[in-house]
Amino acid sequence: MSNMNYRVFDDSQQVVEALAQSLLEYSEMGRPIHISLSGGSTPSQLFSYLANADYATRIQWQNLHFWWGDERCVAPDNEQSNYGQAKALLFDHIQIPAENIHRIRGEDFVAGEVIRFTEEMYDTIPDSEGQLDQGKTPAFDWILLGMGTDGHTASLFPGKTDYETTEIATIASHPESHQFRVSKTAHLLKNAKRITYLVLGASKASVLKEIADNAPAAEAYPAAKVRCEKQADTTEWYLDSEAAQELA
Ligand code: 6PG
């Protein structure tokens, strides 16, 4: 019995249309909504769609605040920048207040940026009771996460993730490139009201099957372990048919 709450769409276009509709609904809720975007290549299709569809003008962007699950320690105009990708594909094409974009400053000294990013989240995002309280963990309304073929998510990598910390941001490094990253911690991610793993393409199919089958290997996968920890909250997987091809 799979322990994954997943939705399979015929193709990636249908996935991004469903995500766009969610953004529209969030934007109409009449309060600031805090959304954390995933990095890597997968979300580029979502950004391009939002910039070019009628959603670009229908979504009330002034009600949406965008953050990132992680950022590479590079300048914002570097092609590897998660923020830089979203800016080029989406933010430069819509009307959204600059103060609603909460990028991680990848160009800055990483230890100092972890502190700054942490403080900005505590100062800006209410906890799960809707209170802005320094001591309480911020509760994102919606966190979009990707997954690597090794089961990592954000910049939380197998064997290199601290699941016990109560910090909300941390320094990480890519296991192969050793590139430094700033990442949200498992503790913060798990405090979200909604987590959507956006996973597309055949290359992710075998890892998804291991997670769905609770395979022993999946024990080490952060993408298998990071879920909303409160029962009332939602952890879900949005998959295209290629990514879901090995699932029952
Ligand atoms: C990053 C991401 C990372 C990404 C996965 C999937 O900064 O790289 O946050 O967790 O979501 O590696 O990447 P792709 O979408 O490129 O497969």
mmCIF file of C-alpha atoms and ligand atoms in Angstrom:
data_model
loop_
_atom_site.group_PDB
_atom_site.id
_atom_site.type_symbol
_atom_site.label_atom_id
_atom_site.label_comp_id
_atom_site.label_asym_id
_atom_site.label_seq_id
_atom_site.Cartn_x
_atom_site.Cartn_y
_atom_site.Cartn_z
ATOM 1 C CA MET A 1 0.000 0.000 0.000
ATOM 2 C CA SER A 2 1.590 3.243 -1.080
ATOM 3 C CA ASN A 3 1.948 5.877 1.580
ATOM 4 C CA MET A 4 2.192 8.592 -1.046
ATOM 5 C CA ASN A 5 -0.614 10.995 -1.807
ATOM 6 C CA TYR A 6 0.011 11.473 -5.516
ATOM 7 C CA ARG A 7 -1.803 12.853 -8.546
ATOM 8 C CA VAL A 8 -0.759 11.708 -11.997
ATOM 9 C CA PHE A 9 -1.346 14.049 -14.921
ATOM 10 C CA ASP A 10 -1.075 13.017 -18.567
ATOM 11 C CA ASP A 11 1.730 15.459 -19.217
ATOM 12 C CA SER A 12 3.717 18.273 -17.644
ATOM 13 C CA GLN A 13 1.484 20.930 -19.191
ATOM 14 C CA GLN A 14 -1.469 19.624 -17.221
ATOM 15 C CA VAL A 15 0.668 19.667 -14.061
ATOM 16 C CA VAL A 16 1.620 23.315 -14.449
ATOM 17 C CA GLU A 17 -1.984 24.255 -15.273
ATOM 18 C CA ALA A 18 -3.094 22.690 -11.973
ATOM 19 C CA LEU A 19 -0.375 24.565 -10.073
ATOM 20 C CA ALA A 20 -1.330 27.825 -11.775
ATOM 21 C CA GLN A 21 -4.942 27.355 -10.696
ATOM 22 C CA SER A 22 -3.754 26.865 -7.099
ATOM 23 C CA LEU A 23 -1.793 30.111 -7.295
ATOM 24 C CA LEU A 24 -4.892 31.911 -8.578
ATOM 25 C CA GLU A 25 -6.953 30.576 -5.673
ATOM 26 C CA TYR A 26 -4.278 31.491 -3.120
ATOM 27 C CA SER A 27 -4.088 35.017 -4.561
ATOM 28 C CA GLU A 28 -7.828 35.485 -3.986
ATOM 29 C CA MET A 29 -7.728 34.585 -0.280
ATOM 30 C CA GLY A 30 -7.445 38.216 0.765
ATOM 31 C CA ARG A 31 -4.309 37.947 2.899
ATOM 32 C CA PRO A 32 -0.570 37.668 2.262
ATOM 33 C CA ILE A 33 0.279 34.124 1.117
ATOM 34 C CA HIS A 34 3.802 32.799 1.554
ATOM 35 C CA ILE A 35 4.943 30.371 -1.129
ATOM 36 C CA SER A 36 8.320 28.663 -1.370
ATOM 37 C CA LEU A 37 9.511 27.725 -4.855
ATOM 38 C CA SER A 38 11.659 24.759 -5.778
ATOM 39 C CA GLY A 39 14.864 25.127 -7.720
ATOM 40 C CA GLY A 40 16.462 23.129 -10.496
ATOM 41 C CA SER A 41 15.040 22.809 -13.999
ATOM 42 C CA THR A 42 11.567 21.418 -13.313
ATOM 43 C CA PRO A 43 9.804 24.641 -12.277
ATOM 44 C CA SER A 44 10.933 26.509 -15.409
ATOM 45 C CA GLN A 45 7.908 25.172 -17.312
ATOM 46 C CA LEU A 46 5.610 26.508 -14.583
ATOM 47 C CA PHE A 47 7.255 29.944 -14.651
ATOM 48 C CA SER A 48 7.045 30.203 -18.448
ATOM 49 C CA TYR A 49 3.399 29.135 -18.430
ATOM 50 C CA LEU A 50 2.433 31.662 -15.741
ATOM 51 C CA ALA A 51 4.176 34.476 -17.618
ATOM 52 C CA ASN A 52 2.430 33.740 -20.905
ATOM 53 C CA ALA A 53 -1.031 32.452 -19.968
ATOM 54 C CA ASP A 54 -3.945 34.626 -18.880
ATOM 55 C CA TYR A 55 -2.886 33.782 -15.338
ATOM 56 C CA ALA A 56 -0.261 36.535 -15.700
ATOM 57 C CA THR A 57 -3.041 39.099 -15.349
ATOM 58 C CA ARG A 58 -5.692 37.073 -13.461
ATOM 59 C CA ILE A 59 -3.516 36.190 -10.455
ATOM 60 C CA GLN A 60 -3.461 38.925 -7.793
ATOM 61 C CA TRP A 61 0.322 38.857 -7.500
ATOM 62 C CA GLN A 62 0.361 41.575 -4.809
ATOM 63 C CA ASN A 63 -1.049 38.980 -2.371
ATOM 64 C CA LEU A 64 1.654 36.395 -3.071
ATOM 65 C CA HIS A 65 5.095 36.372 -1.470
ATOM 66 C CA PHE A 66 7.710 34.158 -3.095
ATOM 67 C CA TRP A 67 10.588 32.458 -1.304
ATOM 68 C CA TRP A 68 12.906 29.597 -2.204
ATOM 69 C CA GLY A 69 13.504 26.188 -0.643
ATOM 70 C CA ASP A 70 17.175 26.598 -1.377
ATOM 71 C CA GLU A 71 19.613 28.638 -3.385
ATOM 72 C CA ARG A 72 22.959 27.985 -4.904
ATOM 73 C CA CYS A 73 25.755 30.210 -3.555
ATOM 74 C CA VAL A 74 26.155 32.094 -6.817
ATOM 75 C CA ALA A 75 25.295 35.596 -7.986
ATOM 76 C CA PRO A 76 21.638 36.238 -8.897
ATOM 77 C CA ASP A 77 22.538 36.661 -12.582
ATOM 78 C CA ASN A 78 24.393 33.343 -12.658
ATOM 79 C CA GLU A 79 22.600 30.761 -14.810
ATOM 80 C CA GLN A 80 22.604 28.377 -11.829
ATOM 81 C CA SER A 81 20.679 30.811 -9.621
ATOM 82 C CA ASN A 82 17.220 29.514 -8.715
ATOM 83 C CA TYR A 83 16.086 33.094 -8.166
ATOM 84 C CA GLY A 84 17.666 34.203 -11.439
ATOM 85 C CA GLN A 85 15.714 31.562 -13.349
ATOM 86 C CA ALA A 86 12.403 32.610 -11.798
ATOM 87 C CA LYS A 87 13.160 36.284 -12.424
ATOM 88 C CA ALA A 88 13.984 35.774 -16.083
ATOM 89 C CA LEU A 89 11.053 33.447 -16.818
ATOM 90 C CA LEU A 90 8.348 34.927 -14.598
ATOM 91 C CA PHE A 91 8.957 37.943 -12.407
ATOM 92 C CA ASP A 92 10.249 40.123 -15.255
ATOM 93 C CA HIS A 93 6.951 39.484 -17.084
ATOM 94 C CA ILE A 94 4.348 40.190 -14.395
ATOM 95 C CA GLN A 95 3.367 43.049 -12.104
ATOM 96 C CA ILE A 96 4.497 41.986 -8.637
ATOM 97 C CA PRO A 97 5.824 44.284 -5.904
ATOM 98 C CA ALA A 98 9.595 43.918 -5.477
ATOM 99 C CA GLU A 99 9.095 43.466 -1.721
ATOM 100 C CA ASN A 100 7.120 40.277 -2.423
ATOM 101 C CA ILE A 101 10.227 38.550 -3.786
ATOM 102 C CA HIS A 102 12.318 37.171 -0.933
ATOM 103 C CA ARG A 103 15.390 35.821 -2.644
ATOM 104 C CA ILE A 104 18.241 34.139 -0.832
ATOM 105 C CA ARG A 105 21.356 36.225 -1.455
ATOM 106 C CA GLY A 106 23.589 33.556 -2.956
ATOM 107 C CA GLU A 107 26.341 36.061 -3.639
ATOM 108 C CA ASP A 108 26.834 36.866 0.043
ATOM 109 C CA PHE A 109 28.986 35.132 2.695
ATOM 110 C CA VAL A 110 27.028 31.924 3.267
ATOM 111 C CA ALA A 111 27.075 31.824 7.079
ATOM 112 C CA GLY A 112 25.869 35.411 7.285
ATOM 113 C CA GLU A 113 23.166 34.790 4.676
ATOM 114 C CA VAL A 114 21.778 31.833 6.632
ATOM 115 C CA ILE A 115 21.332 34.200 9.594
ATOM 116 C CA ARG A 116 19.793 36.975 7.479
ATOM 117 C CA PHE A 117 17.418 34.531 5.683
ATOM 118 C CA THR A 118 16.405 33.025 9.041
ATOM 119 C CA GLU A 119 15.620 36.433 10.512
ATOM 120 C CA GLU A 120 13.636 37.528 7.459
ATOM 121 C CA MET A 121 11.440 34.419 7.679
ATOM 122 C CA TYR A 122 10.826 34.836 11.417
ATOM 123 C CA ASP A 123 10.041 38.542 10.919
ATOM 124 C CA THR A 124 7.686 38.022 7.960
ATOM 125 C CA ILE A 125 5.922 34.657 8.101
ATOM 126 C CA PRO A 126 3.326 33.819 10.783
ATOM 127 C CA ASP A 127 3.451 30.516 12.640
ATOM 128 C CA SER A 128 0.773 27.827 12.198
ATOM 129 C CA GLU A 129 -1.542 29.780 14.517
ATOM 130 C CA GLY A 130 -1.170 32.888 12.390
ATOM 131 C CA GLN A 131 1.025 34.665 14.936
ATOM 132 C CA LEU A 132 4.206 36.557 14.107
ATOM 133 C CA ASP A 133 6.284 35.396 17.020
ATOM 134 C CA GLN A 134 10.060 35.192 17.024
ATOM 135 C CA GLY A 135 10.038 31.902 18.875
ATOM 136 C CA LYS A 136 7.538 29.996 16.773
ATOM 137 C CA THR A 137 8.480 28.226 13.535
ATOM 138 C CA PRO A 138 7.182 30.040 10.433
ATOM 139 C CA ALA A 139 4.430 28.139 8.609
ATOM 140 C CA PHE A 140 4.555 28.534 4.836
ATOM 141 C CA ASP A 141 1.192 28.367 3.141
ATOM 142 C CA TRP A 142 2.634 26.317 0.285
ATOM 143 C CA ILE A 143 6.033 24.780 -0.341
ATOM 144 C CA LEU A 144 6.854 23.432 -3.793
ATOM 145 C CA LEU A 145 9.705 20.934 -3.710
ATOM 146 C CA GLY A 146 11.624 19.101 -6.403
ATOM 147 C CA MET A 147 13.357 15.766 -6.044
ATOM 148 C CA GLY A 148 16.716 14.656 -7.365
ATOM 149 C CA THR A 149 17.375 11.168 -8.738
ATOM 150 C CA ASP A 150 19.195 10.452 -5.455
ATOM 151 C CA GLY A 151 16.095 11.321 -3.427
ATOM 152 C CA HIS A 152 17.291 14.740 -2.279
ATOM 153 C CA THR A 153 14.968 17.701 -1.944
ATOM 154 C CA ALA A 154 15.795 21.375 -1.605
ATOM 155 C CA SER A 155 19.493 21.054 -0.717
ATOM 156 C CA LEU A 156 18.870 18.291 1.797
ATOM 157 C CA PHE A 157 20.935 15.357 0.561
ATOM 158 C CA PRO A 158 20.933 11.697 1.657
ATOM 159 C CA GLY A 159 23.308 11.114 4.555
ATOM 160 C CA LYS A 160 23.898 14.860 4.907
ATOM 161 C CA THR A 161 20.586 16.018 6.382
ATOM 162 C CA ASP A 162 20.015 16.934 10.033
ATOM 163 C CA TYR A 163 16.417 15.920 10.779
ATOM 164 C CA GLU A 164 16.717 16.900 14.446
ATOM 165 C CA THR A 165 17.741 20.552 14.163
ATOM 166 C CA THR A 166 15.208 23.220 15.113
ATOM 167 C CA GLU A 167 17.011 25.745 12.949
ATOM 168 C CA ILE A 168 14.971 26.860 9.933
ATOM 169 C CA ALA A 169 17.842 27.423 7.483
ATOM 170 C CA THR A 170 21.236 25.823 7.055
ATOM 171 C CA ILE A 171 24.395 25.715 4.979
ATOM 172 C CA ALA A 172 24.523 22.701 2.661
ATOM 173 C CA SER A 173 26.800 21.520 -0.105
ATOM 174 C CA HIS A 174 26.193 19.441 -3.192
ATOM 175 C CA PRO A 175 27.748 15.978 -2.671
ATOM 176 C CA GLU A 176 29.406 15.926 -6.097
ATOM 177 C CA SER A 177 30.109 19.527 -7.066
ATOM 178 C CA HIS A 178 30.653 20.577 -3.421
ATOM 179 C CA GLN A 179 28.875 23.813 -4.354
ATOM 180 C CA PHE A 180 27.668 25.604 -1.251
ATOM 181 C CA ARG A 181 23.948 26.092 -0.869
ATOM 182 C CA VAL A 182 21.600 27.822 1.564
ATOM 183 C CA SER A 183 18.661 25.524 2.289
ATOM 184 C CA LYS A 184 15.549 25.420 4.377
ATOM 185 C CA THR A 185 15.830 22.687 7.003
ATOM 186 C CA ALA A 186 13.625 19.618 7.289
ATOM 187 C CA HIS A 187 12.209 21.187 10.459
ATOM 188 C CA LEU A 188 10.946 24.255 8.598
ATOM 189 C CA LEU A 189 9.716 22.350 5.558
ATOM 190 C CA LYS A 190 7.704 19.971 7.764
ATOM 191 C CA ASN A 191 5.944 22.934 9.396
ATOM 192 C CA ALA A 192 4.296 23.962 6.112
ATOM 193 C CA LYS A 193 0.520 23.854 5.649
ATOM 194 C CA ARG A 194 0.975 22.237 2.238
ATOM 195 C CA ILE A 195 3.930 20.561 0.526
ATOM 196 C CA THR A 196 3.703 19.711 -3.155
ATOM 197 C CA TYR A 197 6.493 17.665 -4.673
ATOM 198 C CA LEU A 198 6.633 18.627 -8.338
ATOM 199 C CA VAL A 199 8.342 15.691 -10.061
ATOM 200 C CA LEU A 200 8.380 15.265 -13.821
ATOM 201 C CA GLY A 201 10.064 12.982 -16.300
ATOM 202 C CA ALA A 202 11.133 9.357 -16.641
ATOM 203 C CA SER A 203 14.453 9.876 -14.828
ATOM 204 C CA LYS A 204 12.609 10.138 -11.489
ATOM 205 C CA ALA A 205 10.401 7.054 -12.003
ATOM 206 C CA SER A 206 12.554 4.505 -10.166
ATOM 207 C CA VAL A 207 13.121 6.682 -7.093
ATOM 208 C CA LEU A 208 9.405 7.430 -6.917
ATOM 209 C CA LYS A 209 8.660 3.707 -6.959
ATOM 210 C CA GLU A 210 11.119 3.101 -4.109
ATOM 211 C CA ILE A 211 9.393 5.798 -2.073
ATOM 212 C CA ALA A 212 5.889 4.552 -2.908
ATOM 213 C CA ASP A 213 6.888 0.988 -1.971
ATOM 214 C CA ASN A 214 8.619 2.046 1.260
ATOM 215 C CA ALA A 215 11.735 0.328 -0.100
ATOM 216 C CA PRO A 216 14.648 0.153 2.389
ATOM 217 C CA ALA A 217 16.696 2.468 0.155
ATOM 218 C CA ALA A 218 14.049 5.159 0.519
ATOM 219 C CA GLU A 219 14.792 5.372 4.244
ATOM 220 C CA ALA A 220 17.747 7.578 3.318
ATOM 221 C CA TYR A 221 15.845 9.845 0.951
ATOM 222 C CA PRO A 222 15.018 13.303 2.321
ATOM 223 C CA ALA A 223 12.188 13.496 -0.245
ATOM 224 C CA ALA A 224 10.635 10.453 1.441
ATOM 225 C CA LYS A 225 11.033 11.833 4.965
ATOM 226 C CA VAL A 226 10.099 15.507 4.544
ATOM 227 C CA ARG A 227 6.326 15.713 4.924
ATOM 228 C CA CYS A 228 3.937 18.080 6.682
ATOM 229 C CA GLU A 229 4.037 16.882 10.269
ATOM 230 C CA LYS A 230 0.574 18.090 11.290
ATOM 231 C CA GLN A 231 -2.235 15.702 10.373
ATOM 232 C CA ALA A 232 -4.433 18.487 9.035
ATOM 233 C CA ASP A 233 -1.785 19.574 6.558
ATOM 234 C CA THR A 234 -1.224 18.221 3.061
ATOM 235 C CA THR A 235 1.764 16.491 1.532
ATOM 236 C CA GLU A 236 1.186 15.602 -2.093
ATOM 237 C CA TRP A 237 3.065 14.630 -5.232
ATOM 238 C CA TYR A 238 2.204 16.117 -8.620
ATOM 239 C CA LEU A 239 3.588 13.788 -11.284
ATOM 240 C CA ASP A 240 3.415 13.506 -15.028
ATOM 241 C CA SER A 241 2.799 10.068 -16.542
ATOM 242 C CA GLU A 242 6.503 9.595 -17.322
ATOM 243 C CA ALA A 243 7.551 10.099 -13.714
ATOM 244 C CA ALA A 244 4.683 7.884 -12.513
ATOM 245 C CA GLN A 245 5.273 5.090 -15.023
ATOM 246 C CA GLU A 246 6.467 2.564 -12.394
ATOM 247 C CA LEU A 247 3.760 3.313 -9.860
ATOM 248 C CA ALA A 248 0.749 1.033 -9.502
HETATM 249 C C1 6PG B 1 18.032 22.787 -6.539
HETATM 250 C C2 6PG B 1 16.712 22.238 -6.092
HETATM 251 C C3 6PG B 1 16.736 20.752 -6.066
HETATM 252 C C4 6PG B 1 15.921 20.332 -7.268
HETATM 253 C C5 6PG B 1 16.095 18.876 -7.574
HETATM 254 C C6 6PG B 1 15.392 18.519 -8.888
HETATM 255 O O1 6PG B 1 18.387 23.904 -6.151
HETATM 256 O O2 6PG B 1 18.635 22.107 -7.396
HETATM 257 O O3 6PG B 1 16.139 22.805 -5.085
HETATM 258 O O4 6PG B 1 16.206 20.164 -4.898
HETATM 259 O O5 6PG B 1 14.545 20.605 -7.003
HETATM 260 O O6 6PG B 1 17.477 18.621 -7.711
HETATM 261 O O7 6PG B 1 16.045 19.229 -9.907
HETATM 262 P P1 6PG B 1 15.507 19.139 -11.434
HETATM 263 O O8 6PG B 1 14.182 19.815 -11.442
HETATM 264 O O9 6PG B 1 16.551 19.903 -12.221
HETATM 265 O O10 6PG B 1 15.426 17.683 -11.767
#
